XYZ file of C-alpha atoms in Angstrom:
312
model
C 106.153 53.408 75.781
C 104.479 51.550 78.646
C 104.440 54.663 80.844
C 103.008 56.686 77.950
C 100.244 54.103 77.481
C 99.403 54.152 81.199
C 99.284 57.956 81.182
C 96.776 57.986 78.323
C 94.778 55.158 79.890
C 94.273 56.983 83.182
C 93.683 60.341 81.482
C 91.028 58.823 79.237
C 89.460 57.125 82.247
C 89.336 60.427 84.118
C 87.726 62.150 81.146
C 85.070 59.469 80.836
C 84.044 60.096 84.438
C 83.740 63.865 84.045
C 80.139 65.045 84.067
C 78.773 67.447 81.522
C 79.132 70.502 83.763
C 82.726 70.707 82.535
C 81.662 71.066 78.859
C 84.839 72.974 77.787
C 87.314 75.251 79.549
C 86.473 78.394 77.550
C 82.770 78.240 78.521
C 81.567 79.159 82.010
C 78.559 77.511 83.591
C 75.838 79.856 84.848
C 73.312 78.471 87.297
C 70.663 81.096 86.506
C 70.355 80.011 82.887
C 71.337 76.362 83.424
C 73.969 76.398 80.755
C 77.372 77.579 79.601
C 78.246 80.897 77.975
C 81.262 82.308 76.194
C 81.858 85.910 75.131
C 83.581 86.277 71.766
C 85.101 89.756 71.805
C 86.420 89.664 68.231
C 83.563 91.145 66.145
C 82.077 89.029 63.359
C 79.158 89.125 60.972
C 75.965 87.494 62.202
C 76.420 84.507 59.899
C 79.978 83.906 61.060
C 78.970 84.341 64.706
C 76.168 81.815 64.312
C 78.494 79.356 62.592
C 81.256 79.704 65.181
C 78.827 79.045 68.039
C 77.388 76.071 66.170
C 80.835 74.593 65.560
C 81.666 74.993 69.237
C 78.589 72.930 70.095
C 76.462 75.905 71.155
C 73.991 78.495 69.810
C 74.323 82.224 69.262
C 72.794 83.473 72.518
C 69.523 85.376 72.792
C 68.019 87.053 75.900
C 65.190 84.532 76.067
C 63.889 85.752 79.417
C 64.614 88.350 82.087
C 67.259 86.214 83.859
C 69.009 85.541 80.595
C 69.059 89.256 79.731
C 70.649 90.048 83.110
C 73.313 87.360 82.589
C 74.168 88.775 79.170
C 74.367 92.332 80.500
C 76.694 91.189 83.276
C 78.816 89.305 80.746
C 79.351 92.506 78.752
C 80.676 94.488 81.718
C 84.282 95.687 81.495
C 84.686 94.373 77.963
C 84.871 95.817 74.476
C 81.355 94.490 73.953
C 79.977 96.775 76.707
C 80.557 99.720 74.389
C 79.488 98.189 71.092
C 76.755 95.777 72.120
C 76.525 92.170 70.907
C 74.809 90.240 68.181
C 72.030 88.088 69.543
C 70.627 84.951 67.978
C 67.455 86.899 67.127
C 67.086 87.253 63.365
C 64.630 87.624 60.497
C 66.889 86.199 57.802
C 64.260 83.693 56.689
C 61.314 86.083 56.499
C 61.428 89.876 56.649
C 60.142 91.194 59.988
C 59.598 87.743 61.535
C 62.199 87.868 64.302
C 62.929 84.641 66.161
C 65.825 83.337 68.221
C 67.990 80.518 66.918
C 65.891 78.207 69.114
C 62.695 79.447 67.448
C 61.402 81.724 70.233
C 59.563 84.736 68.737
C 60.869 88.170 69.683
C 57.390 89.135 70.896
C 57.735 86.601 73.748
C 61.023 88.037 75.009
C 61.095 90.769 77.703
C 63.034 93.242 75.557
C 62.739 96.949 74.853
C 63.720 98.675 71.628
C 66.185 101.562 71.686
C 64.666 104.971 70.831
C 63.722 105.200 67.134
C 64.241 101.453 66.656
C 63.444 99.315 64.780
C 63.967 101.349 61.624
C 64.894 98.643 59.060
C 67.347 101.055 57.423
C 67.513 100.575 53.652
C 65.101 97.689 54.094
C 68.106 95.560 55.035
C 68.244 95.116 58.806
C 67.385 91.543 59.717
C 69.531 90.966 62.815
C 69.285 92.183 66.397
C 71.995 93.594 68.664
C 71.629 94.052 72.413
C 73.358 96.857 74.271
C 74.739 96.863 77.792
C 71.549 98.452 79.174
C 69.454 95.614 77.756
C 67.832 97.538 74.899
C 67.889 96.194 71.351
C 68.181 97.524 67.803
C 67.853 96.041 64.329
C 71.055 96.133 62.253
C 72.445 94.876 58.975
C 73.570 91.263 59.440
C 76.799 91.994 57.556
C 77.943 94.503 60.147
C 80.327 93.106 62.759
C 79.738 92.869 66.512
C 81.003 90.769 69.413
C 78.691 87.936 70.418
C 77.955 85.337 73.084
C 77.532 81.599 72.561
C 75.286 79.526 74.819
C 74.893 75.806 75.375
C 71.989 74.568 77.473
C 72.743 71.825 79.975
C 71.205 68.503 79.082
C 70.778 65.323 81.099
C 73.194 62.400 80.947
C 75.667 64.198 78.714
C 79.285 63.304 79.418
C 82.613 63.986 77.782
C 83.960 61.251 75.541
C 87.407 59.715 75.803
C 88.550 62.579 73.556
C 87.501 65.217 76.111
C 84.616 66.545 74.034
C 80.870 66.084 73.663
C 81.444 65.568 69.931
C 81.172 61.812 69.429
C 82.674 61.944 65.944
C 86.165 62.286 67.424
C 87.871 58.944 68.038
C 91.057 58.235 69.947
C 93.758 56.303 68.120
C 96.224 54.617 70.518
C 98.956 54.658 67.873
C 99.392 58.407 68.268
C 97.418 59.264 71.410
C 95.469 61.842 69.350
C 91.807 61.981 68.373
C 90.704 62.379 64.752
C 87.554 63.390 62.937
C 86.861 63.306 59.212
C 84.564 66.106 58.061
C 82.604 64.878 55.056
C 80.807 68.207 54.531
C 83.273 69.948 52.239
C 84.637 73.398 53.088
C 87.446 75.548 51.756
C 90.756 75.443 53.630
C 90.082 78.571 55.686
C 86.677 77.317 56.818
C 88.203 73.921 57.526
C 90.827 75.577 59.729
C 88.082 77.523 61.536
C 85.966 74.408 62.019
C 88.768 72.414 63.605
C 89.748 75.350 65.838
C 86.157 75.824 67.015
C 86.037 72.141 67.958
C 89.174 72.479 70.094
C 91.234 70.761 67.411
C 93.417 71.652 64.421
C 93.799 70.546 60.819
C 95.648 67.247 61.106
C 99.441 67.368 61.108
C 101.131 64.244 59.752
C 104.310 63.518 61.690
C 105.462 60.231 60.167
C 104.624 57.342 57.838
C 102.559 55.613 60.523
C 100.306 58.621 61.012
C 99.922 58.968 57.235
C 98.735 55.361 57.130
C 96.300 56.095 59.973
C 94.772 59.020 58.066
C 94.660 56.941 54.888
C 92.577 54.360 56.786
C 90.286 57.106 58.101
C 89.821 58.623 54.626
C 88.937 55.170 53.233
C 85.936 55.008 55.574
C 84.348 57.873 53.608
C 83.867 56.929 49.944
C 83.469 59.664 47.369
C 79.678 59.340 47.461
C 79.575 60.390 51.142
C 81.501 63.637 50.739
C 79.027 66.466 50.277
C 79.381 69.508 47.993
C 83.090 69.062 47.138
C 85.102 70.380 44.212
C 87.383 67.358 44.554
C 86.583 64.062 46.306
C 89.895 62.196 46.378
C 91.812 64.809 48.365
C 91.184 66.083 51.899
C 92.615 69.200 53.515
C 95.229 68.744 56.252
C 97.366 71.086 58.318
C 100.156 72.502 56.229
C 100.501 75.665 54.143
C 103.147 77.636 52.278
C 102.528 80.704 54.491
C 102.892 82.979 51.444
C 106.255 81.538 50.397
C 105.717 79.457 47.282
C 106.711 75.800 47.741
C 108.116 76.339 51.252
C 105.796 73.945 53.048
C 105.275 74.404 56.779
C 102.720 72.947 59.165
C 100.116 75.200 60.744
C 102.148 74.838 63.952
C 105.236 76.295 62.299
C 107.328 73.184 61.615
C 108.934 72.408 58.279
C 107.586 69.316 56.548
C 111.230 68.198 56.457
C 110.854 67.436 60.190
C 107.888 65.116 59.718
C 106.030 63.507 56.840
C 106.944 65.034 53.476
C 105.978 62.422 50.854
C 104.057 64.074 48.021
C 102.123 62.163 45.391
C 103.862 61.625 42.040
C 104.088 64.904 40.054
C 103.135 66.894 43.146
C 103.441 69.656 44.168
C 102.596 71.188 40.806
C 101.368 74.668 41.835
C 98.592 74.839 39.263
C 97.324 78.357 38.414
C 96.287 80.573 40.099
C 98.459 78.990 42.808
C 98.112 76.186 45.319
C 99.129 77.146 48.833
C 97.168 74.767 51.069
C 97.882 71.283 52.318
C 96.063 68.327 50.822
C 96.110 64.583 51.436
C 95.338 62.022 48.724
C 93.424 58.808 49.375
C 96.722 57.137 48.446
C 98.212 58.435 51.704
C 100.458 61.016 50.055
C 100.476 64.821 50.060
C 99.204 67.384 47.576
C 99.458 71.123 47.126
C 95.801 72.115 46.929
C 93.807 75.150 45.896
C 92.764 76.895 49.100
C 89.412 78.052 47.735
C 88.265 74.601 46.662
C 85.735 72.826 48.888
C 86.984 69.443 50.068
C 86.620 67.084 52.984
C 89.129 67.605 55.766
C 90.609 65.922 58.808
C 90.816 67.458 62.279
C 93.211 66.271 64.972
C 92.661 66.883 68.685
C 94.603 66.189 71.859
C 92.443 64.560 74.516
C 92.942 67.411 76.984
C 92.596 70.402 74.620
C 89.183 71.450 75.990
C 89.808 70.598 79.635
C 90.483 73.186 82.315
C 94.073 72.826 83.537
C 92.929 73.927 86.985
C 90.356 71.159 87.357
């Protein structure tokens, strides 16, 4: 136990001394644009791309200037995105024809050239911009899917916390050596899973009675009035699921609940129609089978080194 404590002490100390240029291992710093970029090769809609970048602590990238355009073109080389092009952060979703980047830069101030016969605003429903590997752009339907690039601009005096992230809402608990964050903006279970993953975390997995008590204490810090837009306020999503097998409960990391914490609330699980397949956690500190489509608060768990480069 003492050696484990010393390990975490020195690891946390090392993290606290890391400067912001190490933001997270899956982003690469580029000197020309004074920030970090990450290519997402799995295509997504514009809204999902914007959200994923936001959850990762970045913005959906736009070719704001000539240097930035060159960096993006180089990023696309030898990838799936070189053939398809990428979504940019340039959009007119708020006002038809008024294209701006996520940061608010108007398209007219960017050194970009339209592809031949673009823009065409096909079916009066093309409010997003894709950039191709040659640097030209086209307007497209925002519900189409394309790869995309996320960008985070370097800022002064920004350092990683003891949890190895720039997100200060994660807090290390010495009882488990993990970091936890309660999300009070309610989402359905799938979005909750995505949010935790984007933050370098995962929906919390409860391993024993002590960890259940820890999460109960965390939940108590957020009264019902602070949870926004929920269907239910006294349950939060956590990291277990039936994986399509009714009442066979398994963590999102593939372990049976029988190997960890398995105490359900009285009269739970009850599998209310149309079916409850997702893991929930009552304020009482006990488990619930929850409706996956409901919007509820949720708890993310993160190891302190999950976003650090193993080679650093």
